[in-house]
């Protein structure tokens, strides 16, 4: 393809020679690429031996890698350059990723005059290569000679900013934004700004979308006439006839507004904002909502009502659910941006509507914001607003038909109790918590349980414990193991808050039942849970309640359960201390070394290694050592291996 | 919760199909941002055919207005009587515009379009199933279909009425109307998309002023589909319309159309759900090439650029499309792309996925392709030979091996001398390689022997490097 046309290798011979020296004969393929040498590329190859002084260090390392002995130290670089045109994408990609090495070796001048023109032409390559190239060029300033020459990087990035593939374009824009900061104000006007203009008036939509992201980086640092031009270009793109460009412009509107002088925000941005917010495509309108946050932050309070609010009100009632969803999703940001007065008058009713929206997506997004919205209400009449306006909607959402809405609500509703205080929580919120604890969807119940700590601070968990128990039991036996796993993780927290008696009475059996779950992840989590419980309730409690049960499982006919005993011992020994470990646990472990299943036996070895440090040296020498020695001569190689490992770790040899 | 069977508890990983079977086919209401006023109850109007002709027009208008009332179909118990009245009225209206002449007087146009817009233009609801897979999942159907279907039917009859005058209608069926119509193509309900397809096609045919606009908007939808959302339900339908539009393009093709081919249709091949619209897409591409054969080279190069790397199903589709293109290719064009194309085909025949290999080998069953290959056998045979020879010995699938034998035989008959040359050079090559391998392994033995004597472990790395260098030198 074009790639080959521009390659041009006047330096073929040279390369071939060096290839022969090093034995990498790739001559056949290269000779095919020989037709059509270009002047720049020719120069590229003519003087490989006279490269800048940096070459030494780079090439030295590279040649070491290649195992060559510095006869032609440029050689590795030649390979990299050569691979920039290899037919194999992967090789081209590798080479592009080492572009900084190549540039360093060539030196700043040849990088500018030879490498960059060549790269500018590679834009017909695979997108993957282009993406890597776009990324590399963002860090190239020093390699072309510092800020003074940074504008040399613009041509290849300009081409990359016009390709179809979005990720490449975005990366090119990102790199352009980065190097724009390295331009001097003069260079910005002479080189960068014309590029932005060219992109903004490109034929195909791709260059215009890329331009949208570049206005805000050059605007603050150019003269006022150029500023006026930039504003004009942005205006044009906001009313572009392809929706792709309008979307790009809308998504950068907020960012652009931030760098503009306030008078232009009022005169220019507001009209663009209003136009985009009433675009015929909902995908454009919803992006205007995002911009609304930044615009509202910039304007003085007294202008908000006339300049922003009409559009925001309209967006909150848009006929497209996507736009309303966006409003709900950005609600807290909007609330902060418009301030307490407007919140009271406008956002409260709007929020109520969103909570009652006909689409579940919108309701769920709004439900997610309930706590944050309430927290940020002006304190003077926060409670009154919540009680009269928000709470009635929340009550309805508790029995919503859609489970996503309910679980979104359940994840934040507990947070309301701290805002409303003890009495209101007991009177109004508690019934809702209880209803959600009985919800048919496990996720809802789980979300409530996982936030119990907020309520605990306000009213204490006792109020809930009667309803909590059935909910926990049901989740503990849920058919989905991920649900079971989630509830296990809250057990230590619950145990701490409910107290030891309640736990012994109601939850202990559950915790033990998890140890024989059929899913390993659950058994593992249950083991870990026991350890945390022991840390909380102490060794004595462990000795009385759980250790006997755990040890009892050592005689279980199922070898997986027998192994669970060992895993529990691993986890518990430290928390239980030397006495319990030596007197109760160790005999059981030792007895299991005769198990007929090899997996159990090598886990015995592993367990002994784990609990060894807790035991006294007497027990180690007289009890542990003989058993490990016996295991070390086991017929099973894994058992042997772990037994030997234990012996050496415990220094029993 | 208690209804979960014991088997499910044990298994935990119930099969997807089982879970799907439990789900029932759902229908969905449109996301009309409902005004909270309940619909007023409708009262039946007299039949149009019973009215005196002087009052018919007035009654027609009244009925159209009556049909602007929208009902909630998700609630299957409310407004039953009114829903039935509207259904009957719509039926009557369909009948009225399709059988009577002279009913489409100028004042009726705004009333008609208003009724249509009110009913069909709505924001489509969020998809019930966020990872909706159109190939596997049942689509969610439109709940209000009993009414909407009749409105579409009415719109179609209206457009097809012999008295229909585009010059009057263009005031109402304008760009905005078309834009909203195009957005509806995203509907999950295939019945709706089917109606839309016919309707858009009629509009394209009757409104010359809207043609360029329609094409441009379809362009935008596709570009958004390719580069932004990857989600649009109506791609196949839009391509079907485009297929017949392309068919009607005048020659020479405008730059705009060529750009559409290269910048939209070819990148459309990269979409994840290509299987859903590939037939229509390939048809469009072939239509273009039949119009203008000089586009063959860029099109094939484009397809080669986007050739699937991991998805065998798509690769089979690409091969199918290439065959369709080769069916209409001109011999001069074929010469221009034969090398890159056959390099790809040569990769395909060695594909371990037998369907890919098989699809590529089927090219040799095509008489026309065979004649093209024969004409250029001196170029193609060297590209294909190595792969074919290798898989004739190595492919795991017996069908493929049998097919390859046939292909090799055909190729041999085309140019026997070249075939013999290639065979002998291939064998010699193989032998040389085998020799090198044995040299390397003996060298490796030597090295490991001397390595054992080395005192420093670090020297192993050095030895490895030496092996690598020797390997490079040999190949």
JSON list of N, CA, C and O in Angstrom, two decimals, chain A residues 23 126 164 166 204-205 241 243-244 247 280 317 319-321 324 358-359 361 440 474 477-479 518, chain B residues 1 4 9-10 31-34 123-126 179 216 220 223-224 227-228 259 263 305 309 469 472-473:
[
{"chain": "A", "resi": 23, "resn": "UNK", "atom": "N", "xyz": [23.70, -11.95, 10.19]},
{"chain": "A", "resi": 23, "resn": "UNK", "atom": "CA", "xyz": [23.00, -13.16, 9.83]},
{"chain": "A", "resi": 23, "resn": "UNK", "atom": "C", "xyz": [21.49, -13.05, 9.76]},
{"chain": "A", "resi": 23, "resn": "UNK", "atom": "O", "xyz": [20.80, -14.04, 9.65]},
{"chain": "A", "resi": 126, "resn": "UNK", "atom": "N", "xyz": [-2.92, 0.17, 10.02]},
{"chain": "A", "resi": 126, "resn": "UNK", "atom": "CA", "xyz": [-3.93, -0.41, 10.90]},
{"chain": "A", "resi": 126, "resn": "UNK", "atom": "C", "xyz": [-4.19, 0.52, 12.10]},
{"chain": "A", "resi": 126, "resn": "UNK", "atom": "O", "xyz": [-3.27, 1.14, 12.62]},
{"chain": "A", "resi": 164, "resn": "UNK", "atom": "N", "xyz": [-10.97, 7.63, 10.93]},
{"chain": "A", "resi": 164, "resn": "UNK", "atom": "CA", "xyz": [-12.34, 7.26, 11.31]},
{"chain": "A", "resi": 164, "resn": "UNK", "atom": "C", "xyz": [-12.43, 6.69, 12.72]},
{"chain": "A", "resi": 164, "resn": "UNK", "atom": "O", "xyz": [-13.36, 6.97, 13.44]},
{"chain": "A", "resi": 166, "resn": "UNK", "atom": "N", "xyz": [-12.60, 6.00, 16.32]},
{"chain": "A", "resi": 166, "resn": "UNK", "atom": "CA", "xyz": [-12.74, 6.95, 17.42]},
{"chain": "A", "resi": 166, "resn": "UNK", "atom": "C", "xyz": [-11.59, 6.90, 18.42]},
{"chain": "A", "resi": 166, "resn": "UNK", "atom": "O", "xyz": [-11.12, 7.94, 18.86]},
{"chain": "A", "resi": 204, "resn": "UNK", "atom": "N", "xyz": [-14.80, 16.09, 6.14]},
{"chain": "A", "resi": 204, "resn": "UNK", "atom": "CA", "xyz": [-15.41, 14.91, 6.74]},
{"chain": "A", "resi": 204, "resn": "UNK", "atom": "C", "xyz": [-15.59, 15.15, 8.23]},
{"chain": "A", "resi": 204, "resn": "UNK", "atom": "O", "xyz": [-14.78, 15.86, 8.85]},
{"chain": "A", "resi": 205, "resn": "UNK", "atom": "N", "xyz": [-16.63, 14.57, 8.79]},
{"chain": "A", "resi": 205, "resn": "UNK", "atom": "CA", "xyz": [-17.00, 14.91, 10.17]},
{"chain": "A", "resi": 205, "resn": "UNK", "atom": "C", "xyz": [-15.90, 14.61, 11.19]},
{"chain": "A", "resi": 205, "resn": "UNK", "atom": "O", "xyz": [-15.82, 15.24, 12.23]},
{"chain": "A", "resi": 241, "resn": "UNK", "atom": "N", "xyz": [-24.20, 20.29, 10.69]},
{"chain": "A", "resi": 241, "resn": "UNK", "atom": "CA", "xyz": [-25.37, 19.49, 10.29]},
{"chain": "A", "resi": 241, "resn": "UNK", "atom": "C", "xyz": [-25.20, 18.00, 10.55]},
{"chain": "A", "resi": 241, "resn": "UNK", "atom": "O", "xyz": [-26.15, 17.25, 10.38]},
{"chain": "A", "resi": 243, "resn": "UNK", "atom": "N", "xyz": [-24.93, 15.15, 13.38]},
{"chain": "A", "resi": 243, "resn": "UNK", "atom": "CA", "xyz": [-25.12, 15.03, 14.83]},
{"chain": "A", "resi": 243, "resn": "UNK", "atom": "C", "xyz": [-23.84, 14.62, 15.55]},
{"chain": "A", "resi": 243, "resn": "UNK", "atom": "O", "xyz": [-23.66, 14.95, 16.72]},
{"chain": "A", "resi": 244, "resn": "UNK", "atom": "N", "xyz": [-22.94, 13.90, 14.85]},
{"chain": "A", "resi": 244, "resn": "UNK", "atom": "CA", "xyz": [-21.71, 13.48, 15.51]},
{"chain": "A", "resi": 244, "resn": "UNK", "atom": "C", "xyz": [-20.92, 14.70, 15.99]},
{"chain": "A", "resi": 244, "resn": "UNK", "atom": "O", "xyz": [-20.38, 14.73, 17.10]},
{"chain": "A", "resi": 247, "resn": "UNK", "atom": "N", "xyz": [-22.64, 16.48, 18.82]},
{"chain": "A", "resi": 247, "resn": "UNK", "atom": "CA", "xyz": [-22.41, 15.76, 20.08]},
{"chain": "A", "resi": 247, "resn": "UNK", "atom": "C", "xyz": [-21.04, 16.11, 20.64]},
{"chain": "A", "resi": 247, "resn": "UNK", "atom": "O", "xyz": [-20.89, 16.38, 21.84]},
{"chain": "A", "resi": 280, "resn": "UNK", "atom": "N", "xyz": [-32.72, 18.47, 17.91]},
{"chain": "A", "resi": 280, "resn": "UNK", "atom": "CA", "xyz": [-33.73, 17.46, 17.54]},
{"chain": "A", "resi": 280, "resn": "UNK", "atom": "C", "xyz": [-33.32, 16.05, 17.98]},
{"chain": "A", "resi": 280, "resn": "UNK", "atom": "O", "xyz": [-34.16, 15.17, 18.11]},
{"chain": "A", "resi": 317, "resn": "UNK", "atom": "N", "xyz": [-38.03, 17.77, 32.00]},
{"chain": "A", "resi": 317, "resn": "UNK", "atom": "CA", "xyz": [-39.31, 17.25, 31.53]},
{"chain": "A", "resi": 317, "resn": "UNK", "atom": "C", "xyz": [-39.22, 16.82, 30.08]},
{"chain": "A", "resi": 317, "resn": "UNK", "atom": "O", "xyz": [-40.24, 16.72, 29.39]},
{"chain": "A", "resi": 319, "resn": "UNK", "atom": "N", "xyz": [-39.06, 14.91, 26.57]},
{"chain": "A", "resi": 319, "resn": "UNK", "atom": "CA", "xyz": [-39.87, 13.75, 26.23]},
{"chain": "A", "resi": 319, "resn": "UNK", "atom": "C", "xyz": [-39.01, 12.49, 26.09]},
{"chain": "A", "resi": 319, "resn": "UNK", "atom": "O", "xyz": [-39.53, 11.38, 26.13]},
{"chain": "A", "resi": 320, "resn": "UNK", "atom": "N", "xyz": [-37.72, 12.66, 25.94]},
{"chain": "A", "resi": 320, "resn": "UNK", "atom": "CA", "xyz": [-36.86, 11.49, 25.85]},
{"chain": "A", "resi": 320, "resn": "UNK", "atom": "C", "xyz": [-36.37, 11.07, 27.24]},
{"chain": "A", "resi": 320, "resn": "UNK", "atom": "O", "xyz": [-35.83, 11.87, 27.99]},
{"chain": "A", "resi": 321, "resn": "UNK", "atom": "N", "xyz": [-36.52, 9.80, 27.54]},
{"chain": "A", "resi": 321, "resn": "UNK", "atom": "CA", "xyz": [-36.11, 9.33, 28.87]},
{"chain": "A", "resi": 321, "resn": "UNK", "atom": "C", "xyz": [-34.61, 9.44, 29.06]},
{"chain": "A", "resi": 321, "resn": "UNK", "atom": "O", "xyz": [-34.12, 9.56, 30.18]},
{"chain": "A", "resi": 324, "resn": "UNK", "atom": "N", "xyz": [-33.91, 12.82, 30.55]},
{"chain": "A", "resi": 324, "resn": "UNK", "atom": "CA", "xyz": [-34.34, 12.87, 31.95]},
{"chain": "A", "resi": 324, "resn": "UNK", "atom": "C", "xyz": [-33.41, 12.04, 32.83]},
{"chain": "A", "resi": 324, "resn": "UNK", "atom": "O", "xyz": [-33.07, 12.41, 33.95]},
{"chain": "A", "resi": 358, "resn": "UNK", "atom": "N", "xyz": [-42.00, 7.74, 34.51]},
{"chain": "A", "resi": 358, "resn": "UNK", "atom": "CA", "xyz": [-42.62, 6.52, 33.99]},
{"chain": "A", "resi": 358, "resn": "UNK", "atom": "C", "xyz": [-41.58, 5.47, 33.58]},
{"chain": "A", "resi": 358, "resn": "UNK", "atom": "O", "xyz": [-41.91, 4.30, 33.42]},
{"chain": "A", "resi": 359, "resn": "UNK", "atom": "N", "xyz": [-40.33, 5.88, 33.39]},
{"chain": "A", "resi": 359, "resn": "UNK", "atom": "CA", "xyz": [-39.31, 4.89, 33.03]},
{"chain": "A", "resi": 359, "resn": "UNK", "atom": "C", "xyz": [-38.49, 4.49, 34.26]},
{"chain": "A", "resi": 359, "resn": "UNK", "atom": "O", "xyz": [-37.97, 5.34, 34.98]},
{"chain": "A", "resi": 361, "resn": "UNK", "atom": "N", "xyz": [-35.54, 3.32, 34.43]},
{"chain": "A", "resi": 361, "resn": "UNK", "atom": "CA", "xyz": [-34.16, 3.79, 34.36]},
{"chain": "A", "resi": 361, "resn": "UNK", "atom": "C", "xyz": [-34.01, 5.14, 35.06]},
{"chain": "A", "resi": 361, "resn": "UNK", "atom": "O", "xyz": [-33.06, 5.38, 35.79]},
{"chain": "A", "resi": 440, "resn": "UNK", "atom": "N", "xyz": [-38.66, -9.19, 47.87]},
{"chain": "A", "resi": 440, "resn": "UNK", "atom": "CA", "xyz": [-38.43, -10.49, 47.22]},
{"chain": "A", "resi": 440, "resn": "UNK", "atom": "C", "xyz": [-37.07, -10.54, 46.52]},
{"chain": "A", "resi": 440, "resn": "UNK", "atom": "O", "xyz": [-36.55, -11.61, 46.26]},
{"chain": "A", "resi": 474, "resn": "UNK", "atom": "N", "xyz": [-32.68, -15.94, 55.27]},
{"chain": "A", "resi": 474, "resn": "UNK", "atom": "CA", "xyz": [-33.05, -16.23, 53.89]},
{"chain": "A", "resi": 474, "resn": "UNK", "atom": "C", "xyz": [-31.89, -15.98, 52.93]},
{"chain": "A", "resi": 474, "resn": "UNK", "atom": "O", "xyz": [-31.64, -16.77, 52.02]},
{"chain": "A", "resi": 477, "resn": "UNK", "atom": "N", "xyz": [-29.31, -18.59, 52.87]},
{"chain": "A", "resi": 477, "resn": "UNK", "atom": "CA", "xyz": [-29.64, -19.83, 52.17]},
{"chain": "A", "resi": 477, "resn": "UNK", "atom": "C", "xyz": [-30.01, -19.57, 50.73]},
{"chain": "A", "resi": 477, "resn": "UNK", "atom": "O", "xyz": [-30.59, -20.42, 50.05]},
{"chain": "A", "resi": 478, "resn": "UNK", "atom": "N", "xyz": [-29.73, -18.40, 50.24]},
{"chain": "A", "resi": 478, "resn": "UNK", "atom": "CA", "xyz": [-30.08, -18.07, 48.88]},
{"chain": "A", "resi": 478, "resn": "UNK", "atom": "C", "xyz": [-29.42, -19.04, 47.90]},
{"chain": "A", "resi": 478, "resn": "UNK", "atom": "O", "xyz": [-28.35, -19.57, 48.15]},
{"chain": "A", "resi": 479, "resn": "UNK", "atom": "N", "xyz": [-30.11, -19.25, 46.77]},
{"chain": "A", "resi": 479, "resn": "UNK", "atom": "CA", "xyz": [-29.59, -20.21, 45.80]},
{"chain": "A", "resi": 479, "resn": "UNK", "atom": "C", "xyz": [-28.36, -19.67, 45.08]},
{"chain": "A", "resi": 479, "resn": "UNK", "atom": "O", "xyz": [-27.54, -20.44, 44.58]},
{"chain": "A", "resi": 518, "resn": "UNK", "atom": "N", "xyz": [-21.65, -26.23, 49.49]},
{"chain": "A", "resi": 518, "resn": "UNK", "atom": "CA", "xyz": [-21.07, -26.99, 48.38]},
{"chain": "A", "resi": 518, "resn": "UNK", "atom": "C", "xyz": [-20.19, -26.13, 47.47]},
{"chain": "A", "resi": 518, "resn": "UNK", "atom": "O", "xyz": [-19.59, -26.63, 46.54]},
{"chain": "B", "resi": 1, "resn": "UNK", "atom": "N", "xyz": [-38.26, -17.45, 46.55]},
{"chain": "B", "resi": 1, "resn": "UNK", "atom": "CA", "xyz": [-36.94, -17.96, 46.90]},
{"chain": "B", "resi": 1, "resn": "UNK", "atom": "C", "xyz": [-36.99, -19.46, 47.14]},
{"chain": "B", "resi": 1, "resn": "UNK", "atom": "O", "xyz": [-36.12, -20.20, 46.74]},
{"chain": "B", "resi": 4, "resn": "UNK", "atom": "N", "xyz": [-36.82, -22.64, 44.39]},
{"chain": "B", "resi": 4, "resn": "UNK", "atom": "CA", "xyz": [-35.65, -23.05, 43.62]},
{"chain": "B", "resi": 4, "resn": "UNK", "atom": "C", "xyz": [-35.40, -24.54, 43.79]},
{"chain": "B", "resi": 4, "resn": "UNK", "atom": "O", "xyz": [-35.36, -25.06, 44.90]},
{"chain": "B", "resi": 9, "resn": "UNK", "atom": "N", "xyz": [-29.76, -25.69, 42.97]},
{"chain": "B", "resi": 9, "resn": "UNK", "atom": "CA", "xyz": [-28.93, -25.34, 44.13]},
{"chain": "B", "resi": 9, "resn": "UNK", "atom": "C", "xyz": [-27.58, -26.01, 44.05]},
{"chain": "B", "resi": 9, "resn": "UNK", "atom": "O", "xyz": [-26.56, -25.44, 44.37]},
{"chain": "B", "resi": 10, "resn": "UNK", "atom": "N", "xyz": [-27.62, -27.24, 43.58]},
{"chain": "B", "resi": 10, "resn": "UNK", "atom": "CA", "xyz": [-26.38, -27.98, 43.49]},
{"chain": "B", "resi": 10, "resn": "UNK", "atom": "C", "xyz": [-25.53, -27.44, 42.35]},
{"chain": "B", "resi": 10, "resn": "UNK", "atom": "O", "xyz": [-24.35, -27.17, 42.49]},
{"chain": "B", "resi": 31, "resn": "UNK", "atom": "N", "xyz": [-42.35, 4.69, 25.39]},
{"chain": "B", "resi": 31, "resn": "UNK", "atom": "CA", "xyz": [-42.07, 5.64, 26.46]},
{"chain": "B", "resi": 31, "resn": "UNK", "atom": "C", "xyz": [-42.70, 6.98, 26.11]},
{"chain": "B", "resi": 31, "resn": "UNK", "atom": "O", "xyz": [-42.04, 7.92, 25.77]},
{"chain": "B", "resi": 32, "resn": "UNK", "atom": "N", "xyz": [-44.01, 7.03, 26.14]},
{"chain": "B", "resi": 32, "resn": "UNK", "atom": "CA", "xyz": [-44.67, 8.32, 25.95]},
{"chain": "B", "resi": 32, "resn": "UNK", "atom": "C", "xyz": [-44.53, 9.03, 27.28]},
{"chain": "B", "resi": 32, "resn": "UNK", "atom": "O", "xyz": [-44.89, 8.49, 28.31]},
{"chain": "B", "resi": 33, "resn": "UNK", "atom": "N", "xyz": [-43.96, 10.21, 27.25]},
{"chain": "B", "resi": 33, "resn": "UNK", "atom": "CA", "xyz": [-43.87, 10.90, 28.52]},
{"chain": "B", "resi": 33, "resn": "UNK", "atom": "C", "xyz": [-45.28, 11.32, 28.88]},
{"chain": "B", "resi": 33, "resn": "UNK", "atom": "O", "xyz": [-45.76, 12.36, 28.47]},
{"chain": "B", "resi": 34, "resn": "UNK", "atom": "N", "xyz": [-45.95, 10.46, 29.58]},
{"chain": "B", "resi": 34, "resn": "UNK", "atom": "CA", "xyz": [-47.39, 10.59, 29.72]},
{"chain": "B", "resi": 34, "resn": "UNK", "atom": "C", "xyz": [-47.78, 11.84, 30.49]},
{"chain": "B", "resi": 34, "resn": "UNK", "atom": "O", "xyz": [-47.28, 12.11, 31.56]},
{"chain": "B", "resi": 123, "resn": "UNK", "atom": "N", "xyz": [-40.89, 8.26, 21.83]},
{"chain": "B", "resi": 123, "resn": "UNK", "atom": "CA", "xyz": [-39.54, 7.88, 22.22]},
{"chain": "B", "resi": 123, "resn": "UNK", "atom": "C", "xyz": [-39.55, 6.39, 22.55]},
{"chain": "B", "resi": 123, "resn": "UNK", "atom": "O", "xyz": [-40.39, 5.94, 23.32]},
{"chain": "B", "resi": 124, "resn": "UNK", "atom": "N", "xyz": [-38.66, 5.65, 21.94]},
{"chain": "B", "resi": 124, "resn": "UNK", "atom": "CA", "xyz": [-38.63, 4.21, 22.21]},
{"chain": "B", "resi": 124, "resn": "UNK", "atom": "C", "xyz": [-38.16, 3.99, 23.64]},
{"chain": "B", "resi": 124, "resn": "UNK", "atom": "O", "xyz": [-37.27, 4.68, 24.13]},
{"chain": "B", "resi": 125, "resn": "UNK", "atom": "N", "xyz": [-38.76, 3.04, 24.32]},
{"chain": "B", "resi": 125, "resn": "UNK", "atom": "CA", "xyz": [-38.42, 2.82, 25.73]},
{"chain": "B", "resi": 125, "resn": "UNK", "atom": "C", "xyz": [-37.03, 2.20, 25.86]},
{"chain": "B", "resi": 125, "resn": "UNK", "atom": "O", "xyz": [-36.51, 1.64, 24.91]},
{"chain": "B", "resi": 126, "resn": "UNK", "atom": "N", "xyz": [-36.43, 2.30, 27.04]},
{"chain": "B", "resi": 126, "resn": "UNK", "atom": "CA", "xyz": [-35.15, 1.62, 27.24]},
{"chain": "B", "resi": 126, "resn": "UNK", "atom": "C", "xyz": [-35.33, 0.12, 27.05]},
{"chain": "B", "resi": 126, "resn": "UNK", "atom": "O", "xyz": [-36.39, -0.41, 27.38]},
{"chain": "B", "resi": 179, "resn": "UNK", "atom": "N", "xyz": [-36.87, 12.40, 9.89]},
{"chain": "B", "resi": 179, "resn": "UNK", "atom": "CA", "xyz": [-35.92, 12.16, 10.97]},
{"chain": "B", "resi": 179, "resn": "UNK", "atom": "C", "xyz": [-36.55, 11.32, 12.07]},
{"chain": "B", "resi": 179, "resn": "UNK", "atom": "O", "xyz": [-35.94, 10.37, 12.58]},
{"chain": "B", "resi": 216, "resn": "UNK", "atom": "N", "xyz": [-28.41, 11.14, 3.71]},
{"chain": "B", "resi": 216, "resn": "UNK", "atom": "CA", "xyz": [-27.45, 11.68, 4.67]},
{"chain": "B", "resi": 216, "resn": "UNK", "atom": "C", "xyz": [-27.77, 11.22, 6.10]},
{"chain": "B", "resi": 216, "resn": "UNK", "atom": "O", "xyz": [-26.87, 10.86, 6.88]},
{"chain": "B", "resi": 220, "resn": "UNK", "atom": "N", "xyz": [-25.61, 9.09, 8.83]},
{"chain": "B", "resi": 220, "resn": "UNK", "atom": "CA", "xyz": [-25.33, 9.46, 10.22]},
{"chain": "B", "resi": 220, "resn": "UNK", "atom": "C", "xyz": [-25.69, 8.33, 11.17]},
{"chain": "B", "resi": 220, "resn": "UNK", "atom": "O", "xyz": [-24.96, 8.07, 12.13]},
{"chain": "B", "resi": 223, "resn": "UNK", "atom": "N", "xyz": [-22.95, 5.73, 10.87]},
{"chain": "B", "resi": 223, "resn": "UNK", "atom": "CA", "xyz": [-21.68, 6.15, 11.48]},
{"chain": "B", "resi": 223, "resn": "UNK", "atom": "C", "xyz": [-21.76, 6.09, 12.99]},
{"chain": "B", "resi": 223, "resn": "UNK", "atom": "O", "xyz": [-20.83, 5.68, 13.67]},
{"chain": "B", "resi": 224, "resn": "UNK", "atom": "N", "xyz": [-22.91, 6.50, 13.49]},
{"chain": "B", "resi": 224, "resn": "UNK", "atom": "CA", "xyz": [-23.09, 6.45, 14.94]},
{"chain": "B", "resi": 224, "resn": "UNK", "atom": "C", "xyz": [-23.07, 5.00, 15.41]},
{"chain": "B", "resi": 224, "resn": "UNK", "atom": "O", "xyz": [-22.48, 4.67, 16.44]},
{"chain": "B", "resi": 227, "resn": "UNK", "atom": "N", "xyz": [-19.24, 3.79, 15.08]},
{"chain": "B", "resi": 227, "resn": "UNK", "atom": "CA", "xyz": [-18.18, 4.38, 15.90]},
{"chain": "B", "resi": 227, "resn": "UNK", "atom": "C", "xyz": [-18.65, 4.80, 17.29]},
{"chain": "B", "resi": 227, "resn": "UNK", "atom": "O", "xyz": [-17.83, 5.09, 18.13]},
{"chain": "B", "resi": 228, "resn": "UNK", "atom": "N", "xyz": [-19.95, 4.89, 17.54]},
{"chain": "B", "resi": 228, "resn": "UNK", "atom": "CA", "xyz": [-20.35, 5.37, 18.85]},
{"chain": "B", "resi": 228, "resn": "UNK", "atom": "C", "xyz": [-21.09, 4.32, 19.68]},
{"chain": "B", "resi": 228, "resn": "UNK", "atom": "O", "xyz": [-20.61, 3.89, 20.70]},
{"chain": "B", "resi": 259, "resn": "UNK", "atom": "N", "xyz": [-18.06, 8.02, -1.51]},
{"chain": "B", "resi": 259, "resn": "UNK", "atom": "CA", "xyz": [-17.65, 8.21, -0.12]},
{"chain": "B", "resi": 259, "resn": "UNK", "atom": "C", "xyz": [-18.50, 7.34, 0.80]},
{"chain": "B", "resi": 259, "resn": "UNK", "atom": "O", "xyz": [-18.00, 6.75, 1.75]},
{"chain": "B", "resi": 263, "resn": "UNK", "atom": "N", "xyz": [-16.56, 4.94, 3.15]},
{"chain": "B", "resi": 263, "resn": "UNK", "atom": "CA", "xyz": [-16.44, 5.42, 4.53]},
{"chain": "B", "resi": 263, "resn": "UNK", "atom": "C", "xyz": [-17.56, 4.92, 5.43]},
{"chain": "B", "resi": 263, "resn": "UNK", "atom": "O", "xyz": [-17.50, 5.08, 6.64]},
{"chain": "B", "resi": 305, "resn": "UNK", "atom": "N", "xyz": [-8.51, -5.05, 4.79]},
{"chain": "B", "resi": 305, "resn": "UNK", "atom": "CA", "xyz": [-8.07, -4.31, 5.97]},
{"chain": "B", "resi": 305, "resn": "UNK", "atom": "C", "xyz": [-8.87, -4.70, 7.21]},
{"chain": "B", "resi": 305, "resn": "UNK", "atom": "O", "xyz": [-8.35, -4.83, 8.30]},
{"chain": "B", "resi": 309, "resn": "UNK", "atom": "N", "xyz": [-10.11, -11.21, 12.55]},
{"chain": "B", "resi": 309, "resn": "UNK", "atom": "CA", "xyz": [-8.90, -11.88, 13.01]},
{"chain": "B", "resi": 309, "resn": "UNK", "atom": "C", "xyz": [-9.22, -13.07, 13.90]},
{"chain": "B", "resi": 309, "resn": "UNK", "atom": "O", "xyz": [-8.48, -14.03, 13.93]},
{"chain": "B", "resi": 469, "resn": "UNK", "atom": "N", "xyz": [20.85, -16.44, 18.53]},
{"chain": "B", "resi": 469, "resn": "UNK", "atom": "CA", "xyz": [21.57, -15.85, 17.38]},
{"chain": "B", "resi": 469, "resn": "UNK", "atom": "C", "xyz": [21.79, -16.90, 16.31]},
{"chain": "B", "resi": 469, "resn": "UNK", "atom": "O", "xyz": [21.54, -16.67, 15.13]},
{"chain": "B", "resi": 472, "resn": "UNK", "atom": "N", "xyz": [18.69, -17.51, 14.38]},
{"chain": "B", "resi": 472, "resn": "UNK", "atom": "CA", "xyz": [18.43, -16.45, 13.41]},
{"chain": "B", "resi": 472, "resn": "UNK", "atom": "C", "xyz": [19.32, -16.62, 12.18]},
{"chain": "B", "resi": 472, "resn": "UNK", "atom": "O", "xyz": [18.89, -16.45, 11.06]},
{"chain": "B", "resi": 473, "resn": "UNK", "atom": "N", "xyz": [20.57, -16.94, 12.44]},
{"chain": "B", "resi": 473, "resn": "UNK", "atom": "CA", "xyz": [21.50, -17.03, 11.33]},
{"chain": "B", "resi": 473, "resn": "UNK", "atom": "C", "xyz": [21.07, -18.12, 10.36]},
{"chain": "B", "resi": 473, "resn": "UNK", "atom": "O", "xyz": [21.23, -17.99, 9.16]}
]
